[in-house]
mmCIF file of C-alpha atoms and ligand atoms in Angstrom:
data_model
loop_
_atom_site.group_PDB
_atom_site.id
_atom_site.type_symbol
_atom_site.label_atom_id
_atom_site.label_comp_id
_atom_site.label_asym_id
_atom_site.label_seq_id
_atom_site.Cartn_x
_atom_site.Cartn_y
_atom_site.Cartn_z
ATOM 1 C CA UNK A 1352 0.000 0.000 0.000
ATOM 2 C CA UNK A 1353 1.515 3.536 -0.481
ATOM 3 C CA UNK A 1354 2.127 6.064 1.890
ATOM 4 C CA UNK A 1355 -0.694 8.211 0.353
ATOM 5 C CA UNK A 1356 -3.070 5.663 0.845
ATOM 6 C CA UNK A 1357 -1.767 5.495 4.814
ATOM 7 C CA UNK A 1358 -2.207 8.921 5.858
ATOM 8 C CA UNK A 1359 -5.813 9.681 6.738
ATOM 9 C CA UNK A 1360 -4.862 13.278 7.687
ATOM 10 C CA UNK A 1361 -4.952 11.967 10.441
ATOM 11 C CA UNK A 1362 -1.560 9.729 11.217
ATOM 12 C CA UNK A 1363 1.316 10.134 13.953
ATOM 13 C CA UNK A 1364 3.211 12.179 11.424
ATOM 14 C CA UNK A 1365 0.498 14.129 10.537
ATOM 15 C CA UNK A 1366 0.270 15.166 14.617
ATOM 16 C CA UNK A 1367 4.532 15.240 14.795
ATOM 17 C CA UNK A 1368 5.124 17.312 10.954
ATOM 18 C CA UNK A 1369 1.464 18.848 10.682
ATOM 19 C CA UNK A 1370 -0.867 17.864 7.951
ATOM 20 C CA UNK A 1371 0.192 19.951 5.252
ATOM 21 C CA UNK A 1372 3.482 18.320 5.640
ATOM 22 C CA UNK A 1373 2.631 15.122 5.858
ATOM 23 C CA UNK A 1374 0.267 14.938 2.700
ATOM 24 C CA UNK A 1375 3.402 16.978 0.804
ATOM 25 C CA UNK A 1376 5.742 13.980 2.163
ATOM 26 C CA UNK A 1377 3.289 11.751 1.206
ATOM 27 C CA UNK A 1378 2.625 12.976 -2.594
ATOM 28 C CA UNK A 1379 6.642 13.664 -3.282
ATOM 29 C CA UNK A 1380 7.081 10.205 -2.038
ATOM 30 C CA UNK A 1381 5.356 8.628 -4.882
ATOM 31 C CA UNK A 1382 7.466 10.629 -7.672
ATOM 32 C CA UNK A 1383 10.671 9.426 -8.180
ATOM 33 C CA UNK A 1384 12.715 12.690 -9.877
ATOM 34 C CA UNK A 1385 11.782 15.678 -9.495
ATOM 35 C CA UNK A 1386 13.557 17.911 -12.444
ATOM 36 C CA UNK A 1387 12.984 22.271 -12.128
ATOM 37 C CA UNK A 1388 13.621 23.684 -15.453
ATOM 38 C CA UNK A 1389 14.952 27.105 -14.384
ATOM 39 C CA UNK A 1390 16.383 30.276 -16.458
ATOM 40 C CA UNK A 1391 18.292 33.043 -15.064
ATOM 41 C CA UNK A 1392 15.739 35.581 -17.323
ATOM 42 C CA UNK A 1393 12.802 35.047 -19.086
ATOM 43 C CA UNK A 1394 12.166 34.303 -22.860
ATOM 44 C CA UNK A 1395 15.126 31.975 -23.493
ATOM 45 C CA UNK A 1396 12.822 29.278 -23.811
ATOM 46 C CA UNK A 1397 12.349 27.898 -20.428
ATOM 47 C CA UNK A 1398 8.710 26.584 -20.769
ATOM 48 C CA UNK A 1399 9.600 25.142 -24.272
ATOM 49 C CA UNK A 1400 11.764 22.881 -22.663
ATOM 50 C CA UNK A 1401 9.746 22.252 -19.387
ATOM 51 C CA UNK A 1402 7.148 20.738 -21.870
ATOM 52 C CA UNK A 1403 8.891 19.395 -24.752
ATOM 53 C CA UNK A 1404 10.928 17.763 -22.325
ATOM 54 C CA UNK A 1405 8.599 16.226 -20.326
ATOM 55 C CA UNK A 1406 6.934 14.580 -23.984
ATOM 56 C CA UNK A 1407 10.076 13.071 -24.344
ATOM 57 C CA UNK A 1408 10.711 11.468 -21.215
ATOM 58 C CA UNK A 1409 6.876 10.307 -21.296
ATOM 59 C CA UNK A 1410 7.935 8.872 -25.105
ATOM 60 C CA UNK A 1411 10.314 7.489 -23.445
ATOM 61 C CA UNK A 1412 7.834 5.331 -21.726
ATOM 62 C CA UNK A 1413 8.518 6.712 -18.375
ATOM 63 C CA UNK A 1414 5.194 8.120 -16.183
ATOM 64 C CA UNK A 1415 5.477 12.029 -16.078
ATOM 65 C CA UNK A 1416 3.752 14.832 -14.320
ATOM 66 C CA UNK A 1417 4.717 18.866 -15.821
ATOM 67 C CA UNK A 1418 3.291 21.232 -13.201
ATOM 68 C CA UNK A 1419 3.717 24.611 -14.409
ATOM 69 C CA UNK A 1420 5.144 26.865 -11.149
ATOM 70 C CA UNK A 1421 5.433 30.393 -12.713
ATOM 71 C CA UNK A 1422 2.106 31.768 -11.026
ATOM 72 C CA UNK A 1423 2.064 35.046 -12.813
ATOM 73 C CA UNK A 1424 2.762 33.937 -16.079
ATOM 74 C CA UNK A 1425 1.761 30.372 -16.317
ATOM 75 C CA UNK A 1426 2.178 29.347 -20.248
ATOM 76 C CA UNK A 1427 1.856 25.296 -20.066
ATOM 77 C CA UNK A 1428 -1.916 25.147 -20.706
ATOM 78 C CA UNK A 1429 -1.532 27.317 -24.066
ATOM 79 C CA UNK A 1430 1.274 25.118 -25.042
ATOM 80 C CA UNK A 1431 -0.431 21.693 -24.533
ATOM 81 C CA UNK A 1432 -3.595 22.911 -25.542
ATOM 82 C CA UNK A 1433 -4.983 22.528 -22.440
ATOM 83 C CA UNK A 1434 -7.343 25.972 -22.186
ATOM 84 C CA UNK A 1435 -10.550 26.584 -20.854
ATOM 85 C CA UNK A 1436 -10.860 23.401 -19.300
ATOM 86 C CA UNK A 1437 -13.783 21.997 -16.533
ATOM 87 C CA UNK A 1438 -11.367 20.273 -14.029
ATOM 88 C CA UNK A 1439 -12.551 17.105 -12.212
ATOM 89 C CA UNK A 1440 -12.111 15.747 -8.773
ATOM 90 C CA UNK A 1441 -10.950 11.931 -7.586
ATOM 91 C CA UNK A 1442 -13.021 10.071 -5.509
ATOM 92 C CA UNK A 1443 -10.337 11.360 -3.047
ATOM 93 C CA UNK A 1444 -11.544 15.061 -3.511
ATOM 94 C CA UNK A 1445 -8.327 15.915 -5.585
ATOM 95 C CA UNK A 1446 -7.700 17.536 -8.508
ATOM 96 C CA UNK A 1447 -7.207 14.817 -11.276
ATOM 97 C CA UNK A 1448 -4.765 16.726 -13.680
ATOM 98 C CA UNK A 1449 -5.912 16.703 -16.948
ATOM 99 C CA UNK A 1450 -3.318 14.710 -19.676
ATOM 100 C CA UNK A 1451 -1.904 15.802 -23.208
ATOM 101 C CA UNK A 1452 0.877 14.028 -24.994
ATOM 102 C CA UNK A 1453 0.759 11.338 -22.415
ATOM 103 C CA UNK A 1454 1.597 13.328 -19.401
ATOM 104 C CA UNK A 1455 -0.487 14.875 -16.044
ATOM 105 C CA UNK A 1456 -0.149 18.659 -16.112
ATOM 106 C CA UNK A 1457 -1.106 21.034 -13.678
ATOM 107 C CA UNK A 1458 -1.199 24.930 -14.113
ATOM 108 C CA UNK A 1459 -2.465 27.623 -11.858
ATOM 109 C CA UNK A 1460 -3.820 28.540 -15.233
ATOM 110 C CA UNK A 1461 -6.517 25.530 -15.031
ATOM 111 C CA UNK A 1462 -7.830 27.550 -12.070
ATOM 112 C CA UNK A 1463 -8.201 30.972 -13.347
ATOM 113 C CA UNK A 1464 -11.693 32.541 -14.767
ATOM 114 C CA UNK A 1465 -10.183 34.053 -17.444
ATOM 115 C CA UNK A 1466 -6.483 32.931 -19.392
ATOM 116 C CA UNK A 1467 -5.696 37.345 -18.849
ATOM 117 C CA UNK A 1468 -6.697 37.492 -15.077
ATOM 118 C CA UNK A 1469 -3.502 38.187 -13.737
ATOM 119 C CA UNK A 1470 -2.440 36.827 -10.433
ATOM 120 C CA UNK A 1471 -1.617 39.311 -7.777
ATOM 121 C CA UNK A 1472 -0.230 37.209 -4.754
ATOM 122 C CA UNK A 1473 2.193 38.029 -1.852
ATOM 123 C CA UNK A 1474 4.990 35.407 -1.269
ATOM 124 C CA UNK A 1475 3.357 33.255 1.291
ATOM 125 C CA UNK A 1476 0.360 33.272 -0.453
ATOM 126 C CA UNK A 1477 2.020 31.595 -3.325
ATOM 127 C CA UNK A 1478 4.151 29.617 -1.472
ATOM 128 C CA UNK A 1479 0.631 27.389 0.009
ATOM 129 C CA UNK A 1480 -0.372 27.558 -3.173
ATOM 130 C CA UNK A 1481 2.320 25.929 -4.610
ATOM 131 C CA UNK A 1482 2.298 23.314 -1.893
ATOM 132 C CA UNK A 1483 -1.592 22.752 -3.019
ATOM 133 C CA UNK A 1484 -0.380 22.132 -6.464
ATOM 134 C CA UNK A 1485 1.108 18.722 -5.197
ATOM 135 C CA UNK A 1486 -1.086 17.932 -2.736
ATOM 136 C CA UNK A 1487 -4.822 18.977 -3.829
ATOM 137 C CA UNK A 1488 -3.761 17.034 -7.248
ATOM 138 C CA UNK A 1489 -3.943 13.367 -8.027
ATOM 139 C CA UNK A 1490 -0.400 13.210 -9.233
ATOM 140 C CA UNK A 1491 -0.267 9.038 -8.217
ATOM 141 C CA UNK A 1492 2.605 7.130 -9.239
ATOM 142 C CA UNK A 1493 5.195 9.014 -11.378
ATOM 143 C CA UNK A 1494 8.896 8.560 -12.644
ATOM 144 C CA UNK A 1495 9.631 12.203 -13.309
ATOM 145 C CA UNK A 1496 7.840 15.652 -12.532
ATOM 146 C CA UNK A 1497 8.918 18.180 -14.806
ATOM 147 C CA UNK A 1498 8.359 21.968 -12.631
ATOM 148 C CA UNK A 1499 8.137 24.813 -14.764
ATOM 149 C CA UNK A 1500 9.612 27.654 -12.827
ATOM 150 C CA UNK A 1501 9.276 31.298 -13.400
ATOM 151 C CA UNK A 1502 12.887 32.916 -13.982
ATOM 152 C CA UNK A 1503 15.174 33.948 -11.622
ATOM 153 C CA UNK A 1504 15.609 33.356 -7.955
ATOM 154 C CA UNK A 1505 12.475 34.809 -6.324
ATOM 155 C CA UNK A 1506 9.590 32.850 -4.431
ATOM 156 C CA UNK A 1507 8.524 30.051 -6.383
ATOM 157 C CA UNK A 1508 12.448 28.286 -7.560
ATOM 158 C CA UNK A 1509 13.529 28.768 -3.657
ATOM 159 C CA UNK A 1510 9.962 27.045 -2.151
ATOM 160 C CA UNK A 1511 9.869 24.411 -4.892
ATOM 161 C CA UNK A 1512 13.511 23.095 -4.601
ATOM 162 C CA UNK A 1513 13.029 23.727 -0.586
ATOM 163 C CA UNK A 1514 9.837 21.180 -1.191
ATOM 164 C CA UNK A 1515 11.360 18.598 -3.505
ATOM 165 C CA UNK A 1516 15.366 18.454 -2.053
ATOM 166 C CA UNK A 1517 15.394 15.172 -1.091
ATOM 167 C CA UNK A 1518 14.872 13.762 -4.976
ATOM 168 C CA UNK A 1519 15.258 16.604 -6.869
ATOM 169 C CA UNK A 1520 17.334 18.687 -9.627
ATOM 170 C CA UNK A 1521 17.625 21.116 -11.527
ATOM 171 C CA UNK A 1522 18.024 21.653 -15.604
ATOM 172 C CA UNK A 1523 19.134 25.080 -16.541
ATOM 173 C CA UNK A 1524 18.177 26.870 -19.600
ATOM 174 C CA UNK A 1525 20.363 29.386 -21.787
ATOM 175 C CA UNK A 1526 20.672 30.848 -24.797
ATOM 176 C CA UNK A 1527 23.963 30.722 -26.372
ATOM 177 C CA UNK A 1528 25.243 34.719 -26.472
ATOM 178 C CA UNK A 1529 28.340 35.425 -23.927
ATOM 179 C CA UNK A 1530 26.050 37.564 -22.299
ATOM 180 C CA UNK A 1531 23.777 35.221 -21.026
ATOM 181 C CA UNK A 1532 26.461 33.803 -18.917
ATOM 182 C CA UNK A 1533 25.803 35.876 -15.601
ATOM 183 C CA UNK A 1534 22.149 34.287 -15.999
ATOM 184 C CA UNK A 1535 23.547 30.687 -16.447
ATOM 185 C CA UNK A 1536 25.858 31.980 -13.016
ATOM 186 C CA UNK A 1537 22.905 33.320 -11.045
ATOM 187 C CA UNK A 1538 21.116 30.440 -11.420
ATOM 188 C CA UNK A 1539 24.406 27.914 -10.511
ATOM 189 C CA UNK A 1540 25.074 29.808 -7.773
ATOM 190 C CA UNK A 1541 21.782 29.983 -6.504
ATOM 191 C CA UNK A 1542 21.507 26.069 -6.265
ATOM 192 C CA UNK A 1543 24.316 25.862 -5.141
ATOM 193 C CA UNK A 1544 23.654 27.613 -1.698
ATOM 194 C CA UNK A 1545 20.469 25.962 -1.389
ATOM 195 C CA UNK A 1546 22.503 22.228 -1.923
ATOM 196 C CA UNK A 1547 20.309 21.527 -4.732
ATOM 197 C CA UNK A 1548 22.139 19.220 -7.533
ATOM 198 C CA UNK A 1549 22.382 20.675 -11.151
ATOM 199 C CA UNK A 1550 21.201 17.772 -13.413
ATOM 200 C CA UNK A 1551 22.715 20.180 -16.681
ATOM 201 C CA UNK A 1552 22.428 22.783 -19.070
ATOM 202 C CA UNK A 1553 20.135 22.894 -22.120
ATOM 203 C CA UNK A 1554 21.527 25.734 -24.767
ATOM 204 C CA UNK A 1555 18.403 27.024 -26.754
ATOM 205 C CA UNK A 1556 17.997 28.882 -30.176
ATOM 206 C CA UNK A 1557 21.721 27.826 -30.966
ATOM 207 C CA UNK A 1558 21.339 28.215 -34.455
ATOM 208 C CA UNK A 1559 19.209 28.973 -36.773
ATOM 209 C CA UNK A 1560 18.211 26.082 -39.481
ATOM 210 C CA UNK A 1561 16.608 28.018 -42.568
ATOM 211 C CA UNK A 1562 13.325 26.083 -43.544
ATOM 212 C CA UNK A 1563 14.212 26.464 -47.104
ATOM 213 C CA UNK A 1564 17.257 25.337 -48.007
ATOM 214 C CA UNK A 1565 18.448 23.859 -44.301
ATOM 215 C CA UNK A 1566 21.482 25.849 -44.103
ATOM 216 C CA UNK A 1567 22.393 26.397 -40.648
ATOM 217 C CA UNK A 1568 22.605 30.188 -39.075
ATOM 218 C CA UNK A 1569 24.648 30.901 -35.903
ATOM 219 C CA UNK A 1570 22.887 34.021 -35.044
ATOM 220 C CA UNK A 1571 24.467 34.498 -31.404
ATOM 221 C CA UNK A 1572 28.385 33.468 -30.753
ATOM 222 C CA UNK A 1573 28.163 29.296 -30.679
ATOM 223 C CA UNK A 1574 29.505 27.054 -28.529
ATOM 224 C CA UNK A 1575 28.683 28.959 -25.598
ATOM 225 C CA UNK A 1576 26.569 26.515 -23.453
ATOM 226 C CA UNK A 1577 29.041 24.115 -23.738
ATOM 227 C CA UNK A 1578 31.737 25.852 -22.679
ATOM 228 C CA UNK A 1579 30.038 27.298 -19.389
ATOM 229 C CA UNK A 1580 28.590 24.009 -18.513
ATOM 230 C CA UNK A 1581 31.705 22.644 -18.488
ATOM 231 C CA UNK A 1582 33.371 25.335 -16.357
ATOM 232 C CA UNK A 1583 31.032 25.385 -13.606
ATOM 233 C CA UNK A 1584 31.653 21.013 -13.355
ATOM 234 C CA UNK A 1585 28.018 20.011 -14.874
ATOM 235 C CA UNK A 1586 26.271 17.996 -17.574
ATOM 236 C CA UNK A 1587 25.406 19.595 -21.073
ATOM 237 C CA UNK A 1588 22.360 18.408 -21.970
ATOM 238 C CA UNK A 1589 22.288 19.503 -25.770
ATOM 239 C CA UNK A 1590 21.395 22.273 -28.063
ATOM 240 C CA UNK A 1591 18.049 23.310 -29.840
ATOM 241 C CA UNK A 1592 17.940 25.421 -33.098
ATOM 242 C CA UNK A 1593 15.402 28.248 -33.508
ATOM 243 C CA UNK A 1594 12.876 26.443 -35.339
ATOM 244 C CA UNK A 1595 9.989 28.063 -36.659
ATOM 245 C CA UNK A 1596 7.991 24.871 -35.988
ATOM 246 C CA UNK A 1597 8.854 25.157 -32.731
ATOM 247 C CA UNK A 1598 7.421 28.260 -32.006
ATOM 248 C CA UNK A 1599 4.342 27.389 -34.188
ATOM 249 C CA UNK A 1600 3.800 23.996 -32.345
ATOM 250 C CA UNK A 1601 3.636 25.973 -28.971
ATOM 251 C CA UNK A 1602 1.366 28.712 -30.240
ATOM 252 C CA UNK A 1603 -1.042 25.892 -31.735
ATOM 253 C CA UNK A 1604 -0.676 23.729 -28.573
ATOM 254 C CA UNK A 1605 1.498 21.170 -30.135
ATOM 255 C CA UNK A 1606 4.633 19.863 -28.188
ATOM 256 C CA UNK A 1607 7.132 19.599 -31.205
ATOM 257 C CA UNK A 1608 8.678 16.812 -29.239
ATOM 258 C CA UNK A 1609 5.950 14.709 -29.218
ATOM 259 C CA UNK A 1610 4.210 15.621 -32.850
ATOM 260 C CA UNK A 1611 7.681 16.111 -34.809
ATOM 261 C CA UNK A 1612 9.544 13.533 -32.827
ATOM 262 C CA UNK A 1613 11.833 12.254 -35.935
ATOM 263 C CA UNK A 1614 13.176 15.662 -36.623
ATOM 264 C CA UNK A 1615 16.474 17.367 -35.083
ATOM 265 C CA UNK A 1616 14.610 19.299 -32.507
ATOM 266 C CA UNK A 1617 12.707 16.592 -31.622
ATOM 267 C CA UNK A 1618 15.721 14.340 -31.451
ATOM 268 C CA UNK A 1619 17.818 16.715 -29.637
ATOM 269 C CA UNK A 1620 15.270 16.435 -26.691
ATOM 270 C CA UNK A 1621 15.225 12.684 -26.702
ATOM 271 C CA UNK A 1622 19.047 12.991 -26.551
ATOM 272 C CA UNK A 1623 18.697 15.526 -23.643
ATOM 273 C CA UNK A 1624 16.468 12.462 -22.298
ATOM 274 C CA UNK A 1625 19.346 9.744 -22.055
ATOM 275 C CA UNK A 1626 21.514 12.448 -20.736
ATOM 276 C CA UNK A 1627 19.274 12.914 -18.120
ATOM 277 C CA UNK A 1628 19.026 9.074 -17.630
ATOM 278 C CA UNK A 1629 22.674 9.101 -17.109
ATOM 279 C CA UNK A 1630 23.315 11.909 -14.651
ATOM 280 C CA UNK A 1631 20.542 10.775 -12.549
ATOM 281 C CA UNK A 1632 21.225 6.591 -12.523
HETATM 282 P P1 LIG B 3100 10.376 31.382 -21.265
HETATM 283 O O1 LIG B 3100 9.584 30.305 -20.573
HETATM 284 O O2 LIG B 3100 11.846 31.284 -21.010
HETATM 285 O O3 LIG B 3100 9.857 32.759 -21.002
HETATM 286 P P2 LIG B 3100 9.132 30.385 -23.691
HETATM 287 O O4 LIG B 3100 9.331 28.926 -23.604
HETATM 288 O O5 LIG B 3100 7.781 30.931 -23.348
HETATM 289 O O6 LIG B 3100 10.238 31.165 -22.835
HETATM 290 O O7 LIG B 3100 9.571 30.809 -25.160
HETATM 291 C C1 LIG B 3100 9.456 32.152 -25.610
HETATM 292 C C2 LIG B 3100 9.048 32.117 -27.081
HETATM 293 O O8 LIG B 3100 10.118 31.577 -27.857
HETATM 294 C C3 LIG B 3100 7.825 31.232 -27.348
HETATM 295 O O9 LIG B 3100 7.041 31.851 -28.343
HETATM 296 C C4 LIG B 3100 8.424 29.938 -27.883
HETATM 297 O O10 LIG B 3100 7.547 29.245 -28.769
HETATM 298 C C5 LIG B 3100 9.647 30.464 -28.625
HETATM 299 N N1 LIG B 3100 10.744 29.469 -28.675
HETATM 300 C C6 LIG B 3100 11.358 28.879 -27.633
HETATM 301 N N2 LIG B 3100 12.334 28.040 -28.063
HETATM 302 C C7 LIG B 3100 12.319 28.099 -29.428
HETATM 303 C C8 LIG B 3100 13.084 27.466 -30.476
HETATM 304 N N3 LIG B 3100 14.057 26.623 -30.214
HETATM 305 N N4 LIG B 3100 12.755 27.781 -31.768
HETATM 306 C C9 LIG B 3100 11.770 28.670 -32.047
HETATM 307 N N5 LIG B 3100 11.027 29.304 -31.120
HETATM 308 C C10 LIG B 3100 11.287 29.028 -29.819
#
């Protein structure tokens, strides 16, 4: 039986930890890896890869759950095309997260009236909400959660890796321009105080591949990605081209790693996938 099923809300750890933190223990239990996607800005591409690579670990055939953390600019349900939807409850009384592409997702963007409402919380308002998004939801059995984290190092990065230390890590984003490097730092040095491991970097919009004739564009410096992933001692998980398609498939809703699998973006995240199967065995 799992722990889940244990805990009435009303155990000895519930009365020792508190019930909140029992039912947290109790859900994070059940998921094996926890991965934050985090960027030291925003617009490199940070929710692209939350969700494209949470397709390919599910292609993978593992079980995955993508809960989208940025609660003032959450972009998952537009990307899975996962709008305007009527949630349901378990039998439980949770949330049952609705599926696309073969993975649970859960967005603070499922529970808003309208997709433009914006959010207007203090910290610890978001931080219980955050902690709701794992417990209130019917995550079950998983082998990876993929968190989508706003940029930066404010609220929600520092109370999700606090919440998911024991079996988590973190997958940095980047773009490849030398500037970009005090991001890719920020972010380093920011796990790094809070002893949270660094699973790798992903370098997007590398190059650009012209849909015409396929040449291939290096639009910002190359190499970049590489080189600062290997100076600061951690994995490099791959590059992604600017794709076009890309962009397209996450304006229409459609993960480009799970509908254009064959292709070199959608290759490059199943590569990032046995990378990440590496690092983490
Ligand atoms: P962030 O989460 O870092 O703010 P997003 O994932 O929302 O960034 O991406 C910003 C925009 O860039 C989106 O329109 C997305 O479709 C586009 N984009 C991201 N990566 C690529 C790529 N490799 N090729 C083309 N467009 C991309």
């Amino acid at each position: 039986m799992s722990e889940e099923k244990k805990c009435s809300g009303n155990c000895e750890s519930c009365a020792s930890k508190g019930k909140e933190n029992c039912a947290l223990e109790a859900c994070l239990g059940r998921i094996r890896h926890k991965i934050v996607v985090m960027s030291g800005k925003g617009g490199v591409g940070k929710s692209t890869v939350a969700a494209n690579l949470a397709c390919a670990l599910a292609l993978s055939g593992y079980r995955v759950g993508l809960l989208d953390a940025d609660v003032h600019g959450p972009s998952i349900p537009g990307m899975l095309h996962l709008e305007n939807l009527q949630l349901e409850a378990s039998g439980s009384g949770r949330i049952l997260p609705p599926e696309a592409a073969g993975i649970k997702v859960m967005s603070i963007g499922f529970l808003l009236e309208h997709a433009d409402d914006p959010v207007v919380w203090r910290g610890p308002m978001k931080i219980g909400v955050l902690q709701q998004l794992f417990t209130e939801v019917e995550w079950g059995e998983l082998d990876y959660m993929v968190i989508d984290c706003p940029p930066g190092t404010g609220d929600e990065p520092l109370t999700i890796c606090q919440m998911v230390k024991d079996s988590g890590s973190a997958v940095i984003v980047t773009t490849p321009q030398k500037i970009a490097s005090s991001d890719v730092s920020k972010s380093v040095n920011f796990c790094r105080q809070m002893q949270f491991p660094v699973t790798g970097l992903i370098e997007n919009m590398s190059s650009f591949v012209c849909p015409k004739c396929g040449e291939i564009t290096e639009i910002f410096s190359s190499g970049g990605g590489e080189k600062l992933a290997a100076s600061y001692g951690i994995a490099f998980l791959g590059k992604l081209p600017i794709d076009p398609e890309v962009c397209r498939g996450g304006d229409e809703g459609k993960p480009f790693a799970y509908h254009r699998a064959d292709t070199p973006v959608g290759k490059a995240f199943a590569a990032a996938v046995e990378k990440i199967e590496q690092v983490l065995a």
